[in-house]
Coordinates of C-alpha atoms and ligand atoms in Angstrom, one line a residue:
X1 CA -45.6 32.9 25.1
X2 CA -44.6 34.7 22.0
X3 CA -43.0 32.9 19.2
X4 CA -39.9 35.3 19.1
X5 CA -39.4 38.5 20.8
X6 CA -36.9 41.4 20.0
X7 CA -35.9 44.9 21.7
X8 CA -33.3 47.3 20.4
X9 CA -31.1 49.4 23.2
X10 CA -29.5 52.4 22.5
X11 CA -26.3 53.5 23.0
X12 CA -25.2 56.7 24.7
X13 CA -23.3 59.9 24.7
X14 CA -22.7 61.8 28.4
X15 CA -22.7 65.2 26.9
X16 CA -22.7 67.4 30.5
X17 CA -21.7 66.1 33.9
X18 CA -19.3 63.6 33.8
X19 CA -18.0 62.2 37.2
X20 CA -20.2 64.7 38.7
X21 CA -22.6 62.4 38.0
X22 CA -21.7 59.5 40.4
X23 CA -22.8 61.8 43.0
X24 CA -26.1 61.8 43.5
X25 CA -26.3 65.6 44.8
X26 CA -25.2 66.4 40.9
X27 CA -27.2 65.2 37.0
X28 CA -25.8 65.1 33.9
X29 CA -27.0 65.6 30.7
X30 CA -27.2 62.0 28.3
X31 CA -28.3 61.7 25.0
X32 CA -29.3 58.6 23.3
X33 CA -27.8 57.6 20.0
X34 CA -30.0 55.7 17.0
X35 CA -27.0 53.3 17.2
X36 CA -28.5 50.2 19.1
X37 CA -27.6 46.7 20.5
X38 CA -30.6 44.1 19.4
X39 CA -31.1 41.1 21.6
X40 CA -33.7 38.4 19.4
X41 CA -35.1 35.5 21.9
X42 CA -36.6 32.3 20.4
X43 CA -38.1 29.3 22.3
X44 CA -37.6 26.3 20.7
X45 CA -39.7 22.8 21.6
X46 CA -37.4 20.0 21.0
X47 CA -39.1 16.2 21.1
X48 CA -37.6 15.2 24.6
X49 CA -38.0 16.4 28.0
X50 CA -34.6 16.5 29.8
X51 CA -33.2 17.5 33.5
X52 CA -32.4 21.0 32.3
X53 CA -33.0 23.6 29.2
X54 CA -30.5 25.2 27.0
X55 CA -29.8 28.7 25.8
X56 CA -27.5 29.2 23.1
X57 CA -26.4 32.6 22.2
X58 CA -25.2 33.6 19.3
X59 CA -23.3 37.0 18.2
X60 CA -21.9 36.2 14.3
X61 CA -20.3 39.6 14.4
X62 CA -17.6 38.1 16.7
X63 CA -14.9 35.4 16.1
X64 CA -15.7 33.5 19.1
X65 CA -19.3 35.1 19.5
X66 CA -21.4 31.8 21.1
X67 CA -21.8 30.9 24.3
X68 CA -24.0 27.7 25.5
X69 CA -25.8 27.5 29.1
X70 CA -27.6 25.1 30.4
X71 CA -30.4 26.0 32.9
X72 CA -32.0 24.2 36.3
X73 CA -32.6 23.7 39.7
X74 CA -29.9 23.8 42.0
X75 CA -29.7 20.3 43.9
X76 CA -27.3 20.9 46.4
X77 CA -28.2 19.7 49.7
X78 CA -25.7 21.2 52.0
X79 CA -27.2 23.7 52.9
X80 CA -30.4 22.9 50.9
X81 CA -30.6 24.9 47.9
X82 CA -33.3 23.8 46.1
X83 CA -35.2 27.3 45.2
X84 CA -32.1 28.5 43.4
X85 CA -31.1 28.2 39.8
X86 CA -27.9 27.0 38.0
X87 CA -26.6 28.2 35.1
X88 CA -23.7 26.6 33.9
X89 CA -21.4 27.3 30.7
X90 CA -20.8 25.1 28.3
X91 CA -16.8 25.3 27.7
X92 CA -16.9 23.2 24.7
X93 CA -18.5 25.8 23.2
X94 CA -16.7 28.5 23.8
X95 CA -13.7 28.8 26.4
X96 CA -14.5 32.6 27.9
X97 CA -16.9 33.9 30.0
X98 CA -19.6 36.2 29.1
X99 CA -20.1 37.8 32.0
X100 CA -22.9 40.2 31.4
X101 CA -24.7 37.3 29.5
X102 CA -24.5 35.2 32.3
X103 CA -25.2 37.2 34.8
X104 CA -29.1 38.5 33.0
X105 CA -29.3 34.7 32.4
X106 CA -28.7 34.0 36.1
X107 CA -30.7 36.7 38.0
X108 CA -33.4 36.4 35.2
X109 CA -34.4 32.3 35.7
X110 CA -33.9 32.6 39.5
X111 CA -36.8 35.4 39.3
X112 CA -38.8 32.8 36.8
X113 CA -38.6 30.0 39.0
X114 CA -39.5 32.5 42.2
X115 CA -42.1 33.5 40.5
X116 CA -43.9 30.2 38.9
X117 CA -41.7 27.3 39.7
X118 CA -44.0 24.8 37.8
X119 CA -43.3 27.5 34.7
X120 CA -39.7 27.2 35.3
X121 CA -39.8 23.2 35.1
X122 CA -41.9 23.4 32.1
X123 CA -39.1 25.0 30.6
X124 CA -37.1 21.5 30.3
X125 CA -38.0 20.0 26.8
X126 CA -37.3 23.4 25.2
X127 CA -34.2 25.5 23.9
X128 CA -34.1 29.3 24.4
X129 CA -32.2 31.0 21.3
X130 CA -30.8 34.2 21.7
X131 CA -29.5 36.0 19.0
X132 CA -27.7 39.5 19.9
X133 CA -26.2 41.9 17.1
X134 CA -24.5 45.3 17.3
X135 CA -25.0 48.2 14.7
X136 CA -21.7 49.1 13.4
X137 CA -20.7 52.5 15.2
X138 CA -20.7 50.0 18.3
X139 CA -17.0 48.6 17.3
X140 CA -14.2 50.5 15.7
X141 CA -14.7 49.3 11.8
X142 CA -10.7 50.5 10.9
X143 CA -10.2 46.9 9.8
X144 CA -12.1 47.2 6.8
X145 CA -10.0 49.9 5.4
X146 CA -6.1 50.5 4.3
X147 CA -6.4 54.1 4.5
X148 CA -6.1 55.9 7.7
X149 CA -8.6 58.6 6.9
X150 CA -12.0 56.9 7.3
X151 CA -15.1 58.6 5.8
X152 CA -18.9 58.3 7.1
X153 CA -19.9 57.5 3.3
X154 CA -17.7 54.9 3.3
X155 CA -19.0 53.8 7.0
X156 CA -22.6 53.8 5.4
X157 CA -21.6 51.1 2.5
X158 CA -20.6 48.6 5.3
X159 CA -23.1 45.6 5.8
X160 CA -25.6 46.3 9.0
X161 CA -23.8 44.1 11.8
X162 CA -20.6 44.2 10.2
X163 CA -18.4 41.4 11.1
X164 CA -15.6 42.6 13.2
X165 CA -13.4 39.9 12.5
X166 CA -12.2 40.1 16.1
X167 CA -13.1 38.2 19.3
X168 CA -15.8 40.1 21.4
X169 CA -12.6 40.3 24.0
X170 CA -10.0 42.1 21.7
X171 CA -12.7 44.6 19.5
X172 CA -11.9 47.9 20.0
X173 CA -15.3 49.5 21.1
X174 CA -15.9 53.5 20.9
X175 CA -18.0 54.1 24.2
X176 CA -21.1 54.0 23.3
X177 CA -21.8 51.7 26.0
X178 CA -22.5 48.7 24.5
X179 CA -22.4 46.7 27.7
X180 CA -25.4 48.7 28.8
X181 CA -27.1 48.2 26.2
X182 CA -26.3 44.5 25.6
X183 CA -28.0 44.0 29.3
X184 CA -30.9 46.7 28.8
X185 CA -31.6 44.5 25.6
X186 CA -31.7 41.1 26.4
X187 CA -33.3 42.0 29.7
X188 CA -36.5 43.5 28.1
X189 CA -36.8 40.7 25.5
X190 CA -36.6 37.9 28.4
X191 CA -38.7 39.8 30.8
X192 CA -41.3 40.3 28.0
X193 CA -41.0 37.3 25.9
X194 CA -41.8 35.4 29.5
X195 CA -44.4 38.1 30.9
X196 CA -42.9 39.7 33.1
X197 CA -43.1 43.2 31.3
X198 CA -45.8 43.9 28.4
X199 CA -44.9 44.2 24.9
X200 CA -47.2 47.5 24.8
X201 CA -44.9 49.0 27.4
X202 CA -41.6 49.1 25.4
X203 CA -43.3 49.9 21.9
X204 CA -41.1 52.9 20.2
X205 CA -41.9 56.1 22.2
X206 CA -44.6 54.6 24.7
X207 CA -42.7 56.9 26.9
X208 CA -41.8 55.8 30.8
X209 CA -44.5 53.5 32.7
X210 CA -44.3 50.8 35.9
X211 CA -42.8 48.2 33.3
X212 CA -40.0 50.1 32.0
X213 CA -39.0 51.0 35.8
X214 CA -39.3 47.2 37.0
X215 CA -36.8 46.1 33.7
X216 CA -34.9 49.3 34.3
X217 CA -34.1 48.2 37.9
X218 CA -33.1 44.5 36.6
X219 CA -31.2 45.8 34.2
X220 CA -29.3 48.6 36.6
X221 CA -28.7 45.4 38.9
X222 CA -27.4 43.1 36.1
X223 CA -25.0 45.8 35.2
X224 CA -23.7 46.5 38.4
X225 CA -23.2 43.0 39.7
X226 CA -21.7 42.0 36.5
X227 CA -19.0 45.1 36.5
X228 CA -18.4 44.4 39.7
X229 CA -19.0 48.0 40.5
X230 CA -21.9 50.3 41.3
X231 CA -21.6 53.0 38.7
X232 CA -23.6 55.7 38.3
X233 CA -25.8 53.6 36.3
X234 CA -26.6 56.7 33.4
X235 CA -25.9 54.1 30.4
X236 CA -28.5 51.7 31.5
X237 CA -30.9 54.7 31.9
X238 CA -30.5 56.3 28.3
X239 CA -31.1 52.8 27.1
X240 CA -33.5 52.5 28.9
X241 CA -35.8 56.0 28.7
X242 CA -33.5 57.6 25.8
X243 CA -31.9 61.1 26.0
X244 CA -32.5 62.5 29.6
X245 CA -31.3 64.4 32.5
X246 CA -30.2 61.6 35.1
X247 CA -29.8 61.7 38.0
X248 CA -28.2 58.5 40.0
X249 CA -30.0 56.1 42.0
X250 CA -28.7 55.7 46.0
X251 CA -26.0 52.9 45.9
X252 CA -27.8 51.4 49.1
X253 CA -30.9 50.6 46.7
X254 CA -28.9 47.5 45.1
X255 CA -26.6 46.9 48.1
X256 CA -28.5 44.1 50.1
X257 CA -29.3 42.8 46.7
X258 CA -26.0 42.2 45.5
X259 CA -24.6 40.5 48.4
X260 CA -27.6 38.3 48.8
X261 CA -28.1 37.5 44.9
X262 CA -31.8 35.9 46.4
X263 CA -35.0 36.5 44.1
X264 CA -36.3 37.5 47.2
X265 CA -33.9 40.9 48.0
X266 CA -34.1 41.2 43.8
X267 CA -37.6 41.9 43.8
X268 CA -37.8 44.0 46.9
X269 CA -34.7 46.1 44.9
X270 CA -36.3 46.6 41.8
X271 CA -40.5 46.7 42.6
X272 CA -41.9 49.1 40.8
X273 CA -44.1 50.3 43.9
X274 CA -41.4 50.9 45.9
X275 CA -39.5 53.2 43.7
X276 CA -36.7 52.2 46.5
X277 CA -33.8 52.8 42.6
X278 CA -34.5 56.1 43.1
X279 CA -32.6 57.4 40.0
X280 CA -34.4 59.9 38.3
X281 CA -34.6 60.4 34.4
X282 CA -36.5 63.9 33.3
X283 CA -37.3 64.8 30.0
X284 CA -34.8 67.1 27.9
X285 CA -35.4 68.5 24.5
X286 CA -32.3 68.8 22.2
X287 CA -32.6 72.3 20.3
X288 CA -34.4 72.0 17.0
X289 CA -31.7 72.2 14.2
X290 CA -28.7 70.7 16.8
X291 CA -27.0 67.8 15.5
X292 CA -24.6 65.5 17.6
X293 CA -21.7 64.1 15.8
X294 CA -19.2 61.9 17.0
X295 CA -16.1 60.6 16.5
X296 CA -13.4 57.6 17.6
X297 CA -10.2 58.8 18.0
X298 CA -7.5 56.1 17.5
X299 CA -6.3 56.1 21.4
X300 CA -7.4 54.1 24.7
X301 CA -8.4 55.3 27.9
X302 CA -8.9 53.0 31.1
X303 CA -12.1 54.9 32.4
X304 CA -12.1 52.6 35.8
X305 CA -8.8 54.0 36.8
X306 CA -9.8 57.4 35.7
X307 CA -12.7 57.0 37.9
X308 CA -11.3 55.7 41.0
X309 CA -8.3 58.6 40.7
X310 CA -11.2 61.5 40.2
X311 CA -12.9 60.0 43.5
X312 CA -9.4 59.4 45.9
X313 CA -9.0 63.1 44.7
X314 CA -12.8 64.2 46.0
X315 CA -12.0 62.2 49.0
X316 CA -8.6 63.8 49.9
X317 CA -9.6 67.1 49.1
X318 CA -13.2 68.0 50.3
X319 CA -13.5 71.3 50.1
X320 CA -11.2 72.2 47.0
X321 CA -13.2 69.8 44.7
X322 CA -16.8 70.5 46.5
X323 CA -15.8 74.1 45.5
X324 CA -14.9 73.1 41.9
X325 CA -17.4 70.6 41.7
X326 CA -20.3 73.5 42.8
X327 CA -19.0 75.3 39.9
X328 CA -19.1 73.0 37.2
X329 CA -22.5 72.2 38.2
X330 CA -23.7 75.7 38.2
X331 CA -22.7 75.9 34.5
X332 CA -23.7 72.0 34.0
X333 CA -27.4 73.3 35.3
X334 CA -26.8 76.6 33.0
X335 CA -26.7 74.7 29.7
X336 CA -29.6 72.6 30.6
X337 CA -31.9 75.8 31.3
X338 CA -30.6 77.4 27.9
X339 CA -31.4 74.1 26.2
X340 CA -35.1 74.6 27.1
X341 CA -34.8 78.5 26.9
X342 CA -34.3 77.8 22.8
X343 CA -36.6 75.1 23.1
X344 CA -39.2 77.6 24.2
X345 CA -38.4 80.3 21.5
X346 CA -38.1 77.9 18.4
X347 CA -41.6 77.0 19.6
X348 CA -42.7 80.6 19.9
X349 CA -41.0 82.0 16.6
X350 CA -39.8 79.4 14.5
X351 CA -39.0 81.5 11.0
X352 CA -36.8 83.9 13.5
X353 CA -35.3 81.1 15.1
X354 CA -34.7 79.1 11.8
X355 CA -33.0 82.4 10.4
X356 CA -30.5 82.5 13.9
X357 CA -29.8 78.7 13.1
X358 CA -29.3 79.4 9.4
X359 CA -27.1 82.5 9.8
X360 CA -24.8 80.5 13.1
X361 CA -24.7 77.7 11.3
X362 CA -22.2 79.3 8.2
X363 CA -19.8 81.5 11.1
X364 CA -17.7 80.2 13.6
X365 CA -19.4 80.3 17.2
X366 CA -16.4 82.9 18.8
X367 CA -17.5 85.4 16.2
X368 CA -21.6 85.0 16.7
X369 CA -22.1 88.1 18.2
X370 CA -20.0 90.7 16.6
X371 CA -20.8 89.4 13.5
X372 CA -25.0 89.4 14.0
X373 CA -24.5 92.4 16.6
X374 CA -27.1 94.4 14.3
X375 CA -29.5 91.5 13.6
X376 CA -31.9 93.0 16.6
X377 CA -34.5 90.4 15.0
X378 CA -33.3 87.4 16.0
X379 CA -30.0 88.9 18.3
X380 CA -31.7 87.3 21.5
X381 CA -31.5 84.1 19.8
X382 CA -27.9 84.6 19.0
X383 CA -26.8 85.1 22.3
X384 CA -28.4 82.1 23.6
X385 CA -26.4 80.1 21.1
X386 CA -23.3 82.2 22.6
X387 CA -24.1 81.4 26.0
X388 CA -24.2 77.8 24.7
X389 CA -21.0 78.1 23.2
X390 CA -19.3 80.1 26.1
X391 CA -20.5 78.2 29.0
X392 CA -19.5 74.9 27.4
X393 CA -16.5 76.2 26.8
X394 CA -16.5 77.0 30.3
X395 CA -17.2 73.7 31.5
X396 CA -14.0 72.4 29.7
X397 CA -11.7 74.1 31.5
X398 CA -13.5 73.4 35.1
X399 CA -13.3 69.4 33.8
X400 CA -9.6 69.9 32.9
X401 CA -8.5 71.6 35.8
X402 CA -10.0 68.7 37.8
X403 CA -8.3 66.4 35.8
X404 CA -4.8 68.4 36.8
X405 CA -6.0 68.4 40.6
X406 CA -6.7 64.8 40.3
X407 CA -3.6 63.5 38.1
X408 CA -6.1 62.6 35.7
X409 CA -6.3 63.1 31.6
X410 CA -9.7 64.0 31.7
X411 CA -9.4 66.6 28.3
X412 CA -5.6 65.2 27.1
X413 CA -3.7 68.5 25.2
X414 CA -4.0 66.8 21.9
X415 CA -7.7 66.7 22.5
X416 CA -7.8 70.4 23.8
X417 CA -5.8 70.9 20.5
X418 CA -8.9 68.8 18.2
X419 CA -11.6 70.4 20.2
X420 CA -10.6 74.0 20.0
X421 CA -9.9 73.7 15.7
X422 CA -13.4 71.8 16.2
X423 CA -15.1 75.0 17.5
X424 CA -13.3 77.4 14.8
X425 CA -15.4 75.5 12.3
X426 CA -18.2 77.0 11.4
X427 CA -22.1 76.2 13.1
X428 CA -20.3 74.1 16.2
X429 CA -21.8 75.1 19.1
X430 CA -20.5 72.7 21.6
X431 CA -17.6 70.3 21.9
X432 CA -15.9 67.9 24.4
X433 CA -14.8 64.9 25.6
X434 CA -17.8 62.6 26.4
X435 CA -18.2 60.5 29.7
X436 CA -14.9 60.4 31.6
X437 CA -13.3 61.5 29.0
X438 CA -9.5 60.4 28.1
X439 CA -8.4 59.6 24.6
X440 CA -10.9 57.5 23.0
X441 CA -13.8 60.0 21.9
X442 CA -14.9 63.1 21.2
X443 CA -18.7 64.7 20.7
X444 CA -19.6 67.7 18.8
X445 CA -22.6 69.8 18.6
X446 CA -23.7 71.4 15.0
X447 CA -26.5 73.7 14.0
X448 CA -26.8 72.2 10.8
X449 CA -25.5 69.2 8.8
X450 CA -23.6 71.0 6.4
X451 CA -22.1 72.0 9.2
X452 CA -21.6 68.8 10.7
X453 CA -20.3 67.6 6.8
X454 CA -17.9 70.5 6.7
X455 CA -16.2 69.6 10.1
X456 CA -16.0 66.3 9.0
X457 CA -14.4 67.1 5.1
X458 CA -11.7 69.4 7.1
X459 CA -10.6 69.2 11.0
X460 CA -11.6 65.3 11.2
X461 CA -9.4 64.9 7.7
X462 CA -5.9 66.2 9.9
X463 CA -4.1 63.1 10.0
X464 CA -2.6 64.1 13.4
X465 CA -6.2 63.9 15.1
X466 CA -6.4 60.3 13.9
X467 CA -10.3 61.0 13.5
X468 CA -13.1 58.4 12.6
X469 CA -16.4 59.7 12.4
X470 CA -19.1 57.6 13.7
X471 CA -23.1 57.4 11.8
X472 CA -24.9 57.9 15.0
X473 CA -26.9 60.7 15.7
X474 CA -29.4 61.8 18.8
X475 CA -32.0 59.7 18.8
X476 CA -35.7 60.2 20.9
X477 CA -36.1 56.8 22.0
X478 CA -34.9 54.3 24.8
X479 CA -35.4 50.8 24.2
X480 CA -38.4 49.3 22.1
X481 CA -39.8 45.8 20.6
X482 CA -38.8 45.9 16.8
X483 CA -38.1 42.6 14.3
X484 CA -34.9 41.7 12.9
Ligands
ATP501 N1 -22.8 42.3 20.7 C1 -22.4 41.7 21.9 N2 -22.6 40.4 22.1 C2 -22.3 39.8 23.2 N3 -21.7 40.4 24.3 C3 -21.5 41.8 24.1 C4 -21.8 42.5 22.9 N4 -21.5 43.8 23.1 C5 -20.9 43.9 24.3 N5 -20.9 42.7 24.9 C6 -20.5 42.4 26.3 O1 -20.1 43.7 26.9 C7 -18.7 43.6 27.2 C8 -18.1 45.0 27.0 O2 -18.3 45.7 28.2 P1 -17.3 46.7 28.8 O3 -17.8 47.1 30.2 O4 -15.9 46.1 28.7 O5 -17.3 47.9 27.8 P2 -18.3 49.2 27.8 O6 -17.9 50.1 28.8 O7 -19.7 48.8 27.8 O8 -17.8 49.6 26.4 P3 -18.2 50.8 25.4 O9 -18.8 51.9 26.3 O10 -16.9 51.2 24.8 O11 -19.1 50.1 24.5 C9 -18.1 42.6 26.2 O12 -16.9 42.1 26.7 C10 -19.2 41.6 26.2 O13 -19.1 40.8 27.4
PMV502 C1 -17.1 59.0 34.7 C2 -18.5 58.7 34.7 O1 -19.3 59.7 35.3 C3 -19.0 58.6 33.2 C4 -18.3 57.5 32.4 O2 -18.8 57.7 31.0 P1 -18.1 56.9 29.8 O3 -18.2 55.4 30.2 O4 -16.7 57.4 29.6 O5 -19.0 57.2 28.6 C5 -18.7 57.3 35.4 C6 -20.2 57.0 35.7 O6 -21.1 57.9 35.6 O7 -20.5 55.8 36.0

């Protein structure tokens, strides 16, 4: 067993297909951010054996950030329970729950003692440390500042894993899914600190493989059984595989799981052979010269109820949103083929499509074509970024007309408002509402980053958008081993 092991999870961004994406007929378009959660895990021997073992976790950038487990066999007799595992909080330590901790913990030593149960006792006479820290963008960092307009230079002087001089209950977060990745993290370090998964499996870029499935399957499993809901489950991909096309696994794959809770109904879930989490993650290439930028926008949303509202909506009205849904999807599907349409033509002509990119990049998107009309070099190229521009465009409208339907804020006004000066800025090719949308966030897509510095230096500045910028920016790469 490794002396200490450590895997980084990214956060993510749902660019295209949000709520259609809890329908498995329907994909969505997620990108990865270099903005990760890192879980550390340390064994350490103490001098006496006792009945149990400890793990202590520990998150400094919280006020009440350590929790304190001990682990062993369940002795309860009535009915027998002897091949299950008990993890129970220590209260002394801290007073709340950590449920997504405590659930990895639960489902992860229950498969341990499955598998090996002499391993599992030989666990007694040691401590497990887990250490788990946040890069900044994870939590809103307005506490370190008087002023109300925040800039990404002063972002970038904060110390890494800023303390957030809040408990991990009452941070404000900024949606980059930090529970996700909080579970996709810990679970790879425990599964490979212990064996389960290889260390050469999650190495940065060592692309998908039977490892990464069986710990993607855990972690979907953890997730859902510690929200208490069966989401689509695209966070736990991207931090898993990175920026992908997803597609959701079939609810039934977890069900029997879930209720049952036994190693047993666990492992059949999440085998590898199987495949029976039959989610599907294929590989999308993000324009060369696009640059994601995103930004907290001091407001809340409730995404469950947002959620549940969309669906009674689907449910009550079948045909109207199958209609409306087909259509969203058409254009959803539309902006993933023009993605690899420039993919293809930046790799066939890259001076003609660097000199599209450099000429989009200083005009504002609505004016592309009648400005370039006469640039028959690299017009085909313009157009694409047009279609880009107009079918996203598109989109928004479809999602915000569904939000009407459904009596939901899925684009609020004052975020049609930020998102349309957005797009009058010059070299933004795309901008929304990420995820389910609401208040909280808002993505935008640049073609260069003096682009991306001039929207931030003028739109984001407004002090009636109430704007922070956040540092993370697309990133290749799910989770992977790294040192702390
Ligand atoms: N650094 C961390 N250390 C320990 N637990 C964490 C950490 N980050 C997140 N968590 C756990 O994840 C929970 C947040 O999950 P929740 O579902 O409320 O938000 P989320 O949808 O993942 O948020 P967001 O997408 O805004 O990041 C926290 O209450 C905590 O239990
Ligand atoms: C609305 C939904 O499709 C996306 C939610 O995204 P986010 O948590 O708002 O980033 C829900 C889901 O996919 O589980």
């Amino acid at each position: 067993m490794p002396f200490r092991t450590t895997v980084a999870a990214p956060g993510k961004v749902l660019v295209v297909g949000g709520y259609l994406v809890l329908d498995k007929k329907y994909n969505g378009l997620v990108i990865a951010v270099n903005s990760c959660v890192y879980t550390s895990v340390k064994t350490k021997k103490l001098d006496s054996l006792t009945n149990s073992f400890k793990v202590l976790v520990n998150s400094p950038q919280f006020t009440n950030g350590k929790w304190e487990y001990s682990v062993s066999l369940n002795t309860e007799n009535n009915p027998p329970q002897s091949n299950t595992v008990l993890v129970e909080q220590d209260y002394t330590v801290s007073k709340n729950k950590n449920v997504f901790i405590e659930t990895v913990l639960e489902t992860f030593f229950g498969l341990l003692n499955y598998r090996n149960r002499e391993e599992f006792e030989s666990l007694k006479g040691t401590d497990l440390e887990l250490l788990v820290v946040s890069d900044n963008d994870f939590y809103s960092q307005r506490h370190e500042f008087v002023d109300t307009i925040i800039s990404s230079k002063k972002l970038s002087e904060l110390p890494k894993f800023n303390f957030t001089k809040s408990s991990i209950e009452d941070v404000k977060k900024t949606g980059l899914g930090s529970s996700a990745a909080l579970v996709t993290s810990l679970s790879s370090a425990l599964m490979i600190h212990f064996g389960f998964a290889s260390k050469q499996s999650f190495l940065k870029n060592s692309g998908n493989n039977d490892d990464k499935y069986f710990v993607h399957g855990f972690s979907q499993y953890c997730h859902c059984l510690a929200q208490g809901k069966i989401g689509s489950g695209f966070d736990v991909s991207s931090a898993i595989f990175g920026s992908h096309i997803y597609q959701r696994f079939s609810p039934s794959s977890i069900e029997i799981a879930m209720q049952n809770k036994d190693p047993k109904s666990i492992m059949d879930a999440i085998d590898p052979k199987t495949k029976r989490i039959d989610s599907t993650a294929k590989n999308i290439s993000i324009p060369n010269g696009f640059k994601l930028v995103l930004a907290d926008v001091n407001a809340g949303s409730n995404t469950p109820s947002m959620v549940s509202k969309v669906l009674q909506w689907r449910k009550n009205n079948p045909k109207d949103s199958n209609e409306l849904w087909e259509e969203i999807s058409r254009n959803n599907t539309k902006i993933f083929s023009l993605f690899d349409t420039l993919v293809d033509e930046s790799s066939k002509n890259q001076k003609l499509y660097d000199l599209a990119i450099n000429k989009c990049s200083k005009t504002i998107a609505s004016e592309w074509e009648t400005t370039f009309q006469t640039e028959t070099d690299c017009l085909l190229i313009i157009k694409l970024f047009s279609q880009i521009y107009e079918t996203n465009n598109k989109v928004r409208k479809l999602m915000k007309l569904m939000g009407d339907k459904a009596g939901v804020e899925v684009e609020p006004d004052q975020q049609t408002k930020l998102l349309d000066q957005c797009l009058s800025s010059p070299g933004v090719i795309m901008a929304g509402v990420p995820g389910a949308g609401g208040y909280d966030a808002i993505y935008c897509m640049c073609l260069s980053e003096e682009s991306a510095q001039l929207l931030e230096s003028t739109v984001w500045k407004v002090p009636e958008f109430k704007v922070t910028p956040l540092l993370s920016r697309q990133s290749d790469s799910g989770c992977f081993v790294t040192e702390l």
